[in-house]
Coordinates of C-alpha atoms in Angstrom, one line a residue:
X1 CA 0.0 0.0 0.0
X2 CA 3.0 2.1 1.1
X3 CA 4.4 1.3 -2.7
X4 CA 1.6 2.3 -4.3
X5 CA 1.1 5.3 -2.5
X6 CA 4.9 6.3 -3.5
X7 CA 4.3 5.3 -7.1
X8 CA 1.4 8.0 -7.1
X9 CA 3.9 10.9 -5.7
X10 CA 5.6 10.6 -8.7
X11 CA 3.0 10.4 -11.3
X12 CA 1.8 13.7 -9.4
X13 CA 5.4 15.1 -9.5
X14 CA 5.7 14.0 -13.4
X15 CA 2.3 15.6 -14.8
X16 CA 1.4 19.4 -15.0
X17 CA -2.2 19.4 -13.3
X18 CA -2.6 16.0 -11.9
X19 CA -5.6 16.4 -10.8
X20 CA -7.0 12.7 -11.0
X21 CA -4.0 11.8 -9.8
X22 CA -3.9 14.0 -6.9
X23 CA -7.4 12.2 -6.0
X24 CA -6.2 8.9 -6.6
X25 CA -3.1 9.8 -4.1
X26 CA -5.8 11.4 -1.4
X27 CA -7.2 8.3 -1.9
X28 CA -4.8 5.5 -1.3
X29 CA -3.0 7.5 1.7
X30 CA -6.7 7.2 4.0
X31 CA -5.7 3.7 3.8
X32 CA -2.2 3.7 4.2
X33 CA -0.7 3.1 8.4
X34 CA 1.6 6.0 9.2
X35 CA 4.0 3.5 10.3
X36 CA 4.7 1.9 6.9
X37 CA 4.8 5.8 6.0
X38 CA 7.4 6.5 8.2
X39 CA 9.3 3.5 6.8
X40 CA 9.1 5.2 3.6
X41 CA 9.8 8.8 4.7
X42 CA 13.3 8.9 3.3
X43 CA 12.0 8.3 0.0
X44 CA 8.4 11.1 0.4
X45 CA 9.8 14.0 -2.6
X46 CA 6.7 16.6 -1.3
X47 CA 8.1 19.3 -3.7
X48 CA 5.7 19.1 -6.2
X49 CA 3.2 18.9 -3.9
X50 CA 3.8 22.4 -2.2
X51 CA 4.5 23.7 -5.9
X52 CA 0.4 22.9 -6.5
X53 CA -0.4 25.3 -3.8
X54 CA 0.6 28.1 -5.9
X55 CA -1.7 27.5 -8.6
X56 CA -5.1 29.4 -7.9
X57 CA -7.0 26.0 -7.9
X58 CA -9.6 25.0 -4.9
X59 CA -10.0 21.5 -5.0
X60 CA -6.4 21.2 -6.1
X61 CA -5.2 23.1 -2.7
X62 CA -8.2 21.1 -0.9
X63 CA -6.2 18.3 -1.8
X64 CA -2.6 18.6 -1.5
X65 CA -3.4 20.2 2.1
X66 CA -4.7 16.9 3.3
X67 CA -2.4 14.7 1.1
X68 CA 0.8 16.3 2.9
X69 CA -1.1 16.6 6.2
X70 CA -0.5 12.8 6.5
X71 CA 2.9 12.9 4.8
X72 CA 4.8 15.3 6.8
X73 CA 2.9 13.3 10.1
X74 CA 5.2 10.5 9.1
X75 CA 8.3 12.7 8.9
X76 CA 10.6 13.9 11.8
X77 CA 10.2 17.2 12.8
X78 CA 14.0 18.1 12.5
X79 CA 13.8 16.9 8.7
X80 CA 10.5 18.8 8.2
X81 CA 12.2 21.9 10.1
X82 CA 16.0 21.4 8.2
X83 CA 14.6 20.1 4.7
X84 CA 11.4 22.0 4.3
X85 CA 12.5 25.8 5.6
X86 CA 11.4 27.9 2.2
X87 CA 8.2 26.0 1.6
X88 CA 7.4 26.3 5.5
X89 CA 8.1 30.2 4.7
X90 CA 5.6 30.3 1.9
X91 CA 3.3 28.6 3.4
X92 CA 2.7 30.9 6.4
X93 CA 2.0 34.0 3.4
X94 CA -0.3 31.6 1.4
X95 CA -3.7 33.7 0.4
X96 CA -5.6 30.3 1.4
X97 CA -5.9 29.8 5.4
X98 CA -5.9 26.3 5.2
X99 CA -2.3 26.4 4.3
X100 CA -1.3 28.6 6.8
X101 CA -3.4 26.5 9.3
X102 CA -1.3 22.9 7.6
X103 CA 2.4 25.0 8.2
X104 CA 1.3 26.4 11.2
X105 CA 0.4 22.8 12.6
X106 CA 4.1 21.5 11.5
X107 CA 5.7 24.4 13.1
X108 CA 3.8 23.3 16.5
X109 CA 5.2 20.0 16.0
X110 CA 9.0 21.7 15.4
X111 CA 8.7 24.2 18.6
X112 CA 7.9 20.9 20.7
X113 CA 11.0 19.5 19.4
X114 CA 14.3 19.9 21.2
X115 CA 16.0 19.2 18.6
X116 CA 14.6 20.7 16.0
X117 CA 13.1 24.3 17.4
X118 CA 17.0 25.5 17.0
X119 CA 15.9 25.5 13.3
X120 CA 13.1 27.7 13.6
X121 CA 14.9 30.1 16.3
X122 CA 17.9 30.1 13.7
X123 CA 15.4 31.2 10.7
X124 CA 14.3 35.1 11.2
X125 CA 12.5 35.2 8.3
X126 CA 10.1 32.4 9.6
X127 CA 9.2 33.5 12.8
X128 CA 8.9 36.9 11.7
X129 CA 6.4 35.4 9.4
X130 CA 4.4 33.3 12.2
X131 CA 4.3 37.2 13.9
X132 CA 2.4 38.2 11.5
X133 CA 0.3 35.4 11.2
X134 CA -1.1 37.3 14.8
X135 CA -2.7 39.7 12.6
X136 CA -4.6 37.9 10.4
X137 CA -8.2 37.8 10.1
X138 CA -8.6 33.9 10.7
X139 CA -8.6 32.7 14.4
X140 CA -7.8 29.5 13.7
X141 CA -4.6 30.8 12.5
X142 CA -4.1 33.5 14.9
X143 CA -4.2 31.0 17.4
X144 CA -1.8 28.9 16.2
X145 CA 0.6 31.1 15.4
X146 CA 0.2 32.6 19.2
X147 CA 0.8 28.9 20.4
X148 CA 4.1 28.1 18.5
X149 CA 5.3 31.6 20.1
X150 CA 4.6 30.9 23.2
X151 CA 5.7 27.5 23.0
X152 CA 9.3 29.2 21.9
X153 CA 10.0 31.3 24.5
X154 CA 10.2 28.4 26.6
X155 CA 13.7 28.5 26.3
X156 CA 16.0 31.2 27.0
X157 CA 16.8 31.0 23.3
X158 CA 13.7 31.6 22.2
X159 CA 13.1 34.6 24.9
X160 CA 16.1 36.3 23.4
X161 CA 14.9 35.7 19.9
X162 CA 11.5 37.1 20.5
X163 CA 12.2 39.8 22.7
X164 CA 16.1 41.0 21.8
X165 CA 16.0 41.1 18.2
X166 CA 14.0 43.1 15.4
X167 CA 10.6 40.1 16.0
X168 CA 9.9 42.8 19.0
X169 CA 9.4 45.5 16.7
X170 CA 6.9 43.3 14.3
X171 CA 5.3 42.4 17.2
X172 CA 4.4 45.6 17.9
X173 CA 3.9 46.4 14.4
X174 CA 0.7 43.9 14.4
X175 CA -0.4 45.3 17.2
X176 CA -0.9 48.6 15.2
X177 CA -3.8 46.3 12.8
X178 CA -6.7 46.7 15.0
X179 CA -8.1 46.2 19.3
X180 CA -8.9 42.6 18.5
X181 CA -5.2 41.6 16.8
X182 CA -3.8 44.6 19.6
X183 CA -5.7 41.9 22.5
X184 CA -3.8 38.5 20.6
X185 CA -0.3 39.8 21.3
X186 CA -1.6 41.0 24.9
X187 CA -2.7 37.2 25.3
X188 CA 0.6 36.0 23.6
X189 CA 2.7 38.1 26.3
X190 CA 0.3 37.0 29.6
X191 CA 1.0 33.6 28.4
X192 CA 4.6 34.3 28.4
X193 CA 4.7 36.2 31.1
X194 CA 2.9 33.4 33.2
X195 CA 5.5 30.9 32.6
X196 CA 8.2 32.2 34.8
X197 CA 9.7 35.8 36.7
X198 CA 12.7 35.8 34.0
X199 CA 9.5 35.4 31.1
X200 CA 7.7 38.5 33.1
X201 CA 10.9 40.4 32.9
X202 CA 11.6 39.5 29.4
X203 CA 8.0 41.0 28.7
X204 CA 8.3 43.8 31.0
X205 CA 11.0 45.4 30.0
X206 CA 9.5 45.1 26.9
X207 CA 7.2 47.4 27.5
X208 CA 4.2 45.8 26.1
X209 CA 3.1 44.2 29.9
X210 CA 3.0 48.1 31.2
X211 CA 1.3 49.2 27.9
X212 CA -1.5 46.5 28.9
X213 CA -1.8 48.2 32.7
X214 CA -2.2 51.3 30.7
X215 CA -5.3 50.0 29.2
X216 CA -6.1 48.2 32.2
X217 CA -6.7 51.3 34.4
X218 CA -7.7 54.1 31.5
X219 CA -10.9 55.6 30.6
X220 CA -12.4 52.9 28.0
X221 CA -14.8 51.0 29.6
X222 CA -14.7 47.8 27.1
X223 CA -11.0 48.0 27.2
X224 CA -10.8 47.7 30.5
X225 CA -13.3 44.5 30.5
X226 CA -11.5 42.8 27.8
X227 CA -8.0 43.4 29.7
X228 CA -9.1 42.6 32.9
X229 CA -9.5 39.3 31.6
X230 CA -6.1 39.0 31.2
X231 CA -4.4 40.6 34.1
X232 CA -6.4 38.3 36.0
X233 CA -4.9 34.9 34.0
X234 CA -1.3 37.1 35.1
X235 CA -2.7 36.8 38.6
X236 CA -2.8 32.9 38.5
X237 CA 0.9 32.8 39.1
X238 CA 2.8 33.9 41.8
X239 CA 5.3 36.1 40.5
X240 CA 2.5 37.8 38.6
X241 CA 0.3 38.6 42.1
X242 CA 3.5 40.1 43.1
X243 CA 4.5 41.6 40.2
X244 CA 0.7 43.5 40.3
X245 CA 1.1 44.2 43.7
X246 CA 4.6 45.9 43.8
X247 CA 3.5 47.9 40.6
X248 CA 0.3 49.4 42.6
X249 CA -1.8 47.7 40.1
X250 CA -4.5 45.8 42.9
X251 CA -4.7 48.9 44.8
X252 CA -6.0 50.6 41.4
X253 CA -8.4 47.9 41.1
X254 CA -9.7 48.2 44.0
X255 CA -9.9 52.3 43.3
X256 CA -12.1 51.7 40.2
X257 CA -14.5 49.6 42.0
X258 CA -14.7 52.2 45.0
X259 CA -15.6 54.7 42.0
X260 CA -18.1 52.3 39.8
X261 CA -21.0 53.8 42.1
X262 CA -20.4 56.8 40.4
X263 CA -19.4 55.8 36.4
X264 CA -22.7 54.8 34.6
X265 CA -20.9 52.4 32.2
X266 CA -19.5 50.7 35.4
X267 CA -21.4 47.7 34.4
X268 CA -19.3 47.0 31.3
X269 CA -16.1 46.0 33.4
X270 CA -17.2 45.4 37.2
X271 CA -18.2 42.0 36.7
X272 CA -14.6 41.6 35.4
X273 CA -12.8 43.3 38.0
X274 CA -14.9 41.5 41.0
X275 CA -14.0 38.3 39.7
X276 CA -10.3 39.0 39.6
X277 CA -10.2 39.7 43.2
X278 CA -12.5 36.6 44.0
X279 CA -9.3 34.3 42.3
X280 CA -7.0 36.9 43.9
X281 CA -8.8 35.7 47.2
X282 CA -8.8 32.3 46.8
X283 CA -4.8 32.1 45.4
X284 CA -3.3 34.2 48.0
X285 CA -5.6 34.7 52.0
X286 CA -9.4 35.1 51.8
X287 CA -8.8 37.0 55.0
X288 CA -6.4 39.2 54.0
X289 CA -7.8 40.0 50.5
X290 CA -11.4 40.7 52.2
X291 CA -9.6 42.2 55.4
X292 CA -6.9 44.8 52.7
X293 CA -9.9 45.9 50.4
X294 CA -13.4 45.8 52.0
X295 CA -14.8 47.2 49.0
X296 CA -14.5 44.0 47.1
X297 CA -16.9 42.0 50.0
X298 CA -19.2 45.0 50.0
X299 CA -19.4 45.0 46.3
X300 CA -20.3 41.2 46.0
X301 CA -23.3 41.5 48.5
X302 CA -25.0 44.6 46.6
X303 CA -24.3 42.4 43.1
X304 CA -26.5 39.7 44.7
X305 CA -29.1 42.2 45.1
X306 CA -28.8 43.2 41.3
X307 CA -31.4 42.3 38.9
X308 CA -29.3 42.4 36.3
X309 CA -28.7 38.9 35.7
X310 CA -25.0 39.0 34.5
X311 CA -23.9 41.0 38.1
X312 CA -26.2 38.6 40.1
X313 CA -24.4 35.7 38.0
X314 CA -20.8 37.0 39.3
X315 CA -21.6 37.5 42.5
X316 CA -23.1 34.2 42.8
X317 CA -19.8 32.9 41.7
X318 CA -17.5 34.8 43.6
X319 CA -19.0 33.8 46.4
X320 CA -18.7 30.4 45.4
X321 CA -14.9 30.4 44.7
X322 CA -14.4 32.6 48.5
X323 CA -16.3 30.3 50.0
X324 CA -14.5 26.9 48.4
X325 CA -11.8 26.9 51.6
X326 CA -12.2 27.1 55.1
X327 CA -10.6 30.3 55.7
X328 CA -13.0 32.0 52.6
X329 CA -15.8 30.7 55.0
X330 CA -14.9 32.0 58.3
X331 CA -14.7 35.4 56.4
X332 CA -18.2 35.4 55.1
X333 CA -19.1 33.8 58.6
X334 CA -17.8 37.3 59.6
X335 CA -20.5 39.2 58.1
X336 CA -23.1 37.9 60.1
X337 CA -27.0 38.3 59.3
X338 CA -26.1 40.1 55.8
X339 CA -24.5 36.5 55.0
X340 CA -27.6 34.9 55.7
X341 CA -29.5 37.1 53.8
X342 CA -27.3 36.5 50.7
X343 CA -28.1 32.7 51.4
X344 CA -31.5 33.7 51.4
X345 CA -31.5 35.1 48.1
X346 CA -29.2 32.4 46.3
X347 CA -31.6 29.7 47.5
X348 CA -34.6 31.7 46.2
X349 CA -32.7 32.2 43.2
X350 CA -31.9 28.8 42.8
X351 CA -35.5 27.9 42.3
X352 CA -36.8 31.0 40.7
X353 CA -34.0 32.1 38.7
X354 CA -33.4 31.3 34.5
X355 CA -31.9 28.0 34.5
X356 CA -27.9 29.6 33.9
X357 CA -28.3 31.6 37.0
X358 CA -30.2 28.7 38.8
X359 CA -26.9 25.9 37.7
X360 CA -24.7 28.7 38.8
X361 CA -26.6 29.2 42.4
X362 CA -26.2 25.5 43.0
X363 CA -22.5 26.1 42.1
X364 CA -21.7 28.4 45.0
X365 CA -24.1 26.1 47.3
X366 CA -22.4 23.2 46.7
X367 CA -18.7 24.9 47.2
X368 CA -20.0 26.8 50.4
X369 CA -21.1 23.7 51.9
X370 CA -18.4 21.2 51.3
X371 CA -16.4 20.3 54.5
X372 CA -13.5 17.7 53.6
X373 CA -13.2 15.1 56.8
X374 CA -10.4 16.0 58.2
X375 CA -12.1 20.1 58.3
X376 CA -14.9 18.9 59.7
X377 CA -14.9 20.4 63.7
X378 CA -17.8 20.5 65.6
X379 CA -18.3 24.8 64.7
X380 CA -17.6 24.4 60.9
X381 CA -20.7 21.5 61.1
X382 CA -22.4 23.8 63.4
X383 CA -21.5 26.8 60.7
X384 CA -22.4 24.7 57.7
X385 CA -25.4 23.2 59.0
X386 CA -26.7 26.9 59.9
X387 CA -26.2 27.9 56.4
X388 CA -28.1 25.1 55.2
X389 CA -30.8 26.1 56.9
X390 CA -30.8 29.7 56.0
X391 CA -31.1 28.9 52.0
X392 CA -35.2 27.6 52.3
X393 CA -37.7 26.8 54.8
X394 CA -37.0 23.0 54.0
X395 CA -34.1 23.1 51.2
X396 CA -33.6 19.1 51.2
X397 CA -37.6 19.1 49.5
X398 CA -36.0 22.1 47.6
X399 CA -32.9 20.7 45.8
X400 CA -34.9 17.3 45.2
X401 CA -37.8 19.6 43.6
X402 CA -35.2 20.8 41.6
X403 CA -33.4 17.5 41.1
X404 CA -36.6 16.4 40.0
X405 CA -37.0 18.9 36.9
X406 CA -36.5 17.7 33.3
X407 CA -33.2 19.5 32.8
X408 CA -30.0 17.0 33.1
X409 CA -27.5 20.5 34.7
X410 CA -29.7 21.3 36.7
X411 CA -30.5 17.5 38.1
X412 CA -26.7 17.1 38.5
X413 CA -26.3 20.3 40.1
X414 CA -28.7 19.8 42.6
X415 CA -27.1 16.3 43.1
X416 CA -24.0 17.5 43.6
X417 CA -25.5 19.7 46.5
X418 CA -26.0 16.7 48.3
X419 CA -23.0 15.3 47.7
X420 CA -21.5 18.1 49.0
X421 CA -22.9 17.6 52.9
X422 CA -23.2 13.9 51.8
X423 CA -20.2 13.2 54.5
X424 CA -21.8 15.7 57.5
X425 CA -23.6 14.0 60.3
X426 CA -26.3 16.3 60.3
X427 CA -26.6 16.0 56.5
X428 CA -27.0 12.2 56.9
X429 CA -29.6 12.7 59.9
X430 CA -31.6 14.8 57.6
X431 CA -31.6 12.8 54.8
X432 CA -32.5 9.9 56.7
X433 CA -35.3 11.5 58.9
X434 CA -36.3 12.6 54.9
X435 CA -39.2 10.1 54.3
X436 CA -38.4 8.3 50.9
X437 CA -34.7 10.2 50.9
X438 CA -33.0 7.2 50.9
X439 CA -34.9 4.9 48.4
X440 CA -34.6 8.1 46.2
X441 CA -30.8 7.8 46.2
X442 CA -30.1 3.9 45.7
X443 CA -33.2 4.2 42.8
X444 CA -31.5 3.9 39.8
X445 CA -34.6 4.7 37.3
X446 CA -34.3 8.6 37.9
X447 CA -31.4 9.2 36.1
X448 CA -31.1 8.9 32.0
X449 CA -28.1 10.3 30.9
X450 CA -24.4 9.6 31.7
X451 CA -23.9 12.6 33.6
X452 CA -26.6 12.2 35.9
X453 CA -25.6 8.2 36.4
X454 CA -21.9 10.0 37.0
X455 CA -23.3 12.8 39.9
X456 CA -25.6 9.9 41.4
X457 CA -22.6 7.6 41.8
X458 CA -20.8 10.6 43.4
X459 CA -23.5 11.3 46.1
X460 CA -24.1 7.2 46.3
X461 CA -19.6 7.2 47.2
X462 CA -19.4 10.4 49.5
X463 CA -22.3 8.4 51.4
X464 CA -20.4 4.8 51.7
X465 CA -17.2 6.2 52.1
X466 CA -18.4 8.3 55.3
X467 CA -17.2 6.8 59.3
X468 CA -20.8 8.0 60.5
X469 CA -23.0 7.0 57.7
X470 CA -23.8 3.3 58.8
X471 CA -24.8 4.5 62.7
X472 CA -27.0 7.2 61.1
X473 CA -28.6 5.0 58.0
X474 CA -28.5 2.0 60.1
X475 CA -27.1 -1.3 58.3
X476 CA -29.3 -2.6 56.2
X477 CA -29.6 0.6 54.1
X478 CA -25.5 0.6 54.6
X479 CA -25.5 -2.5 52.5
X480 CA -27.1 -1.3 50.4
X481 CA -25.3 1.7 49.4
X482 CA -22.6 -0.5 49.2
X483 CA -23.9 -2.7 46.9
X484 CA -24.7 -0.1 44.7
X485 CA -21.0 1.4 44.7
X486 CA -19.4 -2.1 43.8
X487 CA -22.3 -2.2 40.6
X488 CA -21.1 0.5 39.2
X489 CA -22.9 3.7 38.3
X490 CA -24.4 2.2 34.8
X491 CA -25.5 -1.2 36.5
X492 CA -28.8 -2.4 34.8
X493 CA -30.8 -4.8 36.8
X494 CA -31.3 -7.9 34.3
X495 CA -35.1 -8.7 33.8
X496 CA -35.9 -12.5 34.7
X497 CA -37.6 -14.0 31.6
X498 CA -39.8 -17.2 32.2
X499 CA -40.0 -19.4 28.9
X500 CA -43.9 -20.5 28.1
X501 CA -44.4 -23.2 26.7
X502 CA -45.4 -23.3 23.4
X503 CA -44.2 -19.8 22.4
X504 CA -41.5 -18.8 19.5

């Protein structure tokens, strides 16, 4: 098969517009194994091949884009990257994207290399090329191109290349096309930045991290949401908090948000801004996040009050993520009554709101009321049990209600609520005092769909798994969850057939 698919490259390499033969190539190559490719790799001549993709010809291009798509899978990447350099450079200023998109995809498989990315550092006219690649209009090969950069600068080689040679000035050149290319090369530098302190520097003293702040903290409203965005991925890392911090950057967060009362287009960026202290929260101290800017807390309660979906939505899950640890609880344990207002609302919400807001609600519930064992002292029960109480006048009849409705998220959601106090003793007392609770969770015939078996079988494990649950369920319902754990969550029940006499 190998042979035959050879034979073809040559009729194609031998005729002018081989177009049958092009087809006849596309053809036999679905069929070949890329092993006994590989074998033959030596002997694959793809010149010709890349010559067709200068003729203005769709199916033709069509074509040799997928035909060398499998050849150059079975080649190395330091022959593609050694042998291949001036088609490679073509191929990223191709007018047709699925070129760019083919070369692009080999010069992913290069960068990965260790061997073979020296190549590409040692080829300026090819990465200035996958620069500008950031500008065009195609995502797809945007993307790409933003992927094999940051991939690069992995190295200390490739940080030098990108950021101490003339490829800093091209980069900045793209950013000149338009706001959404200018918002590529931000997220090509967060991604570089977030790698390591000597990457942040690299882009630091490159100006184009301070240009981004710039944006961050100036008068356009939709800037300011889109970069937000990206500051926060920058906050995920260590160095990057710090980095933020030492440059002043949080406390000017926190400024804008003290001013939003007073900025009618506040609405556009809040949301954005309140989240990235809820992750700030939750990567560095709940406590002294909340405790070092009290206008983030007070922001998130009047957001719950909103009735503008979107702000209710974020508030909903910021309080989610501060609530996920123990010390994120004992701050909003710290706000008393207003707290138990808030869970109040988000159970209300929970059964009133759109169905996006209600899956969201559930979210935060869930995270607000998990306690992992070893957590579990008697005023964090007492704690969680209180706030339990405070979301409905009965919320286990509320989150079955809702578990209940013909939507698969929201039935998992409301599962996972219970399999978030699952291991609590005065979860498991409830649940049992519950009449019908417990037949509910070892029946089988409720759930449908994979994802509801999967969030059953979670709630069925956190109760077997639990030191108190057999005391509290008593044994023979025990046994039962046990039996249903070691059937797996897609066990069916085989249906006993009795054979009639008579009958076909």
């Amino acid at each position: 098969m190998a042979a035959q698919a050879l034979a073809l490259l040559r009729e194609v390499a031998r005729l002018e517009a081989p177009l049958e033969e092009l087809r006849a190539l596309h053809s036999v190559l679905q069929a070949v194994p890329l092993n006994e490719l590989r074998e033959q790799a030596a002997e694959l001549r793809l010149g010709p091949l890349f010559s067709l993709l200068n003729e203005n010809h769709r199916e033709k291009t069509a074509l040799c884009v997928s035909i060398l798509e499998r050849l150059l899978q079975a080649m190395e990447p330091v022959h593609v990257a050694r042998n291949l350099r001036v088609d490679l450079q073509r191929g990223l200023i191709h007018p047709d994207d699925s070129v760019k998109i083919l070369t692009l995809s080999q010069i992913g498989r290069i960068v990965e290399n260790s061997d073979a990315v020296t190549e590409i550092l040692n080829n300026a006219e090819l990465l200035k090329q996958i620069v500008y690649c950031i500008g065009g209009e195609n995502l797809s090969v945007a993307k790409a191109a933003i992927k094999s950069l940051s991939r690069i600068s992995l190295t200390q080689a490739g940080l030098e290349a990108l950021f101490e040679s003339n490829l800093l000035d091209d980069l900045k050149s793209v950013m000149k096309t338009n706001d959404i290319v200018r918002y590529r090369v931000y997220e090509l530098i967060v991604e570089i930045s977030s790698v390591s302190p000597e990457s942040l520097n690299y882009c630091t003293t490159s100006g184009l991290v301070t240009q981004l702040l710039r944006e961050l903290t100036g008068e356009d409203v939709l800037v300011r949401a889109t970069c937000i965005e990206m500051v926060t991925s920058l906050a995920y890392t260590h160095h990057g908090r710090q980095y933020l911090a030492q440059e002043g950057v949080i406390d000017q967060i926190s400024n804008i948000i003290v001013g939003a009362d007073s900025d009618p287009f506040s609405s556009f960026y809040l949301p954005g801004f309140v989240k990235f202290f809820g992750n700030l929260a939750v990567m560095d101290s709940p406590q002294q996040i909340c405790e070092r800017y009290p206008i983030f807390v007070e922001k998130v309660f009047e957001m719950t009050e909103s009735q503008d979906p979107t702000m209710t939505g974020v508030a909903v899950d910021t309080v989610g993520i501060l609530g996920s640890n123990v010390e994120g609880k004992q701050v909003l344990q710290k706000t008393g009554t207003r707290f138990e207002r808030l869970l109040m609302r988000i159970g209300h919400q929970s059964k009133n709101a759109p169905v996006e807001l209600k899956i969201r609600c559930l979210d935060a519930i869930s995270s607000l009321l998990y306690l992992p064992p070893e957590q579990q002292t008697d005023d964090l029960l007492r704690m969680t049990e209180s706030w339990f109480s405070a979301l409905s006048r009965d919320p286990l009849e509320l989150f079955r209600g809702i578990s209940s409705q013909p939507f698969p998220e929201l039935h998992c959601a409301a599962l996972k609520v219970f399999t978030a106090i699952a291991n609590q003793p005065w979860a498991q007392k409830l649940m049992f005092n519950s009449p019908g609770f417990v037949e509910y969770v070892v029946d089988r015939s409720v759930e449908h769909d994979k994802a509801s078996k999967d969030a059953k079988y979670e709630l069925v494990k956190a109760l077997a798994n639990s030191k108190t649950i057999a005391e509290i369920f008593g044994n023979p319902n025990y046994l039962r969850l046990r039996t249903y754990l070691s059937e797996g969550p897609y066990y069916v029940k085989p249906v006993s057939t009795t054979a009639v006499e008579g009958a076909e």
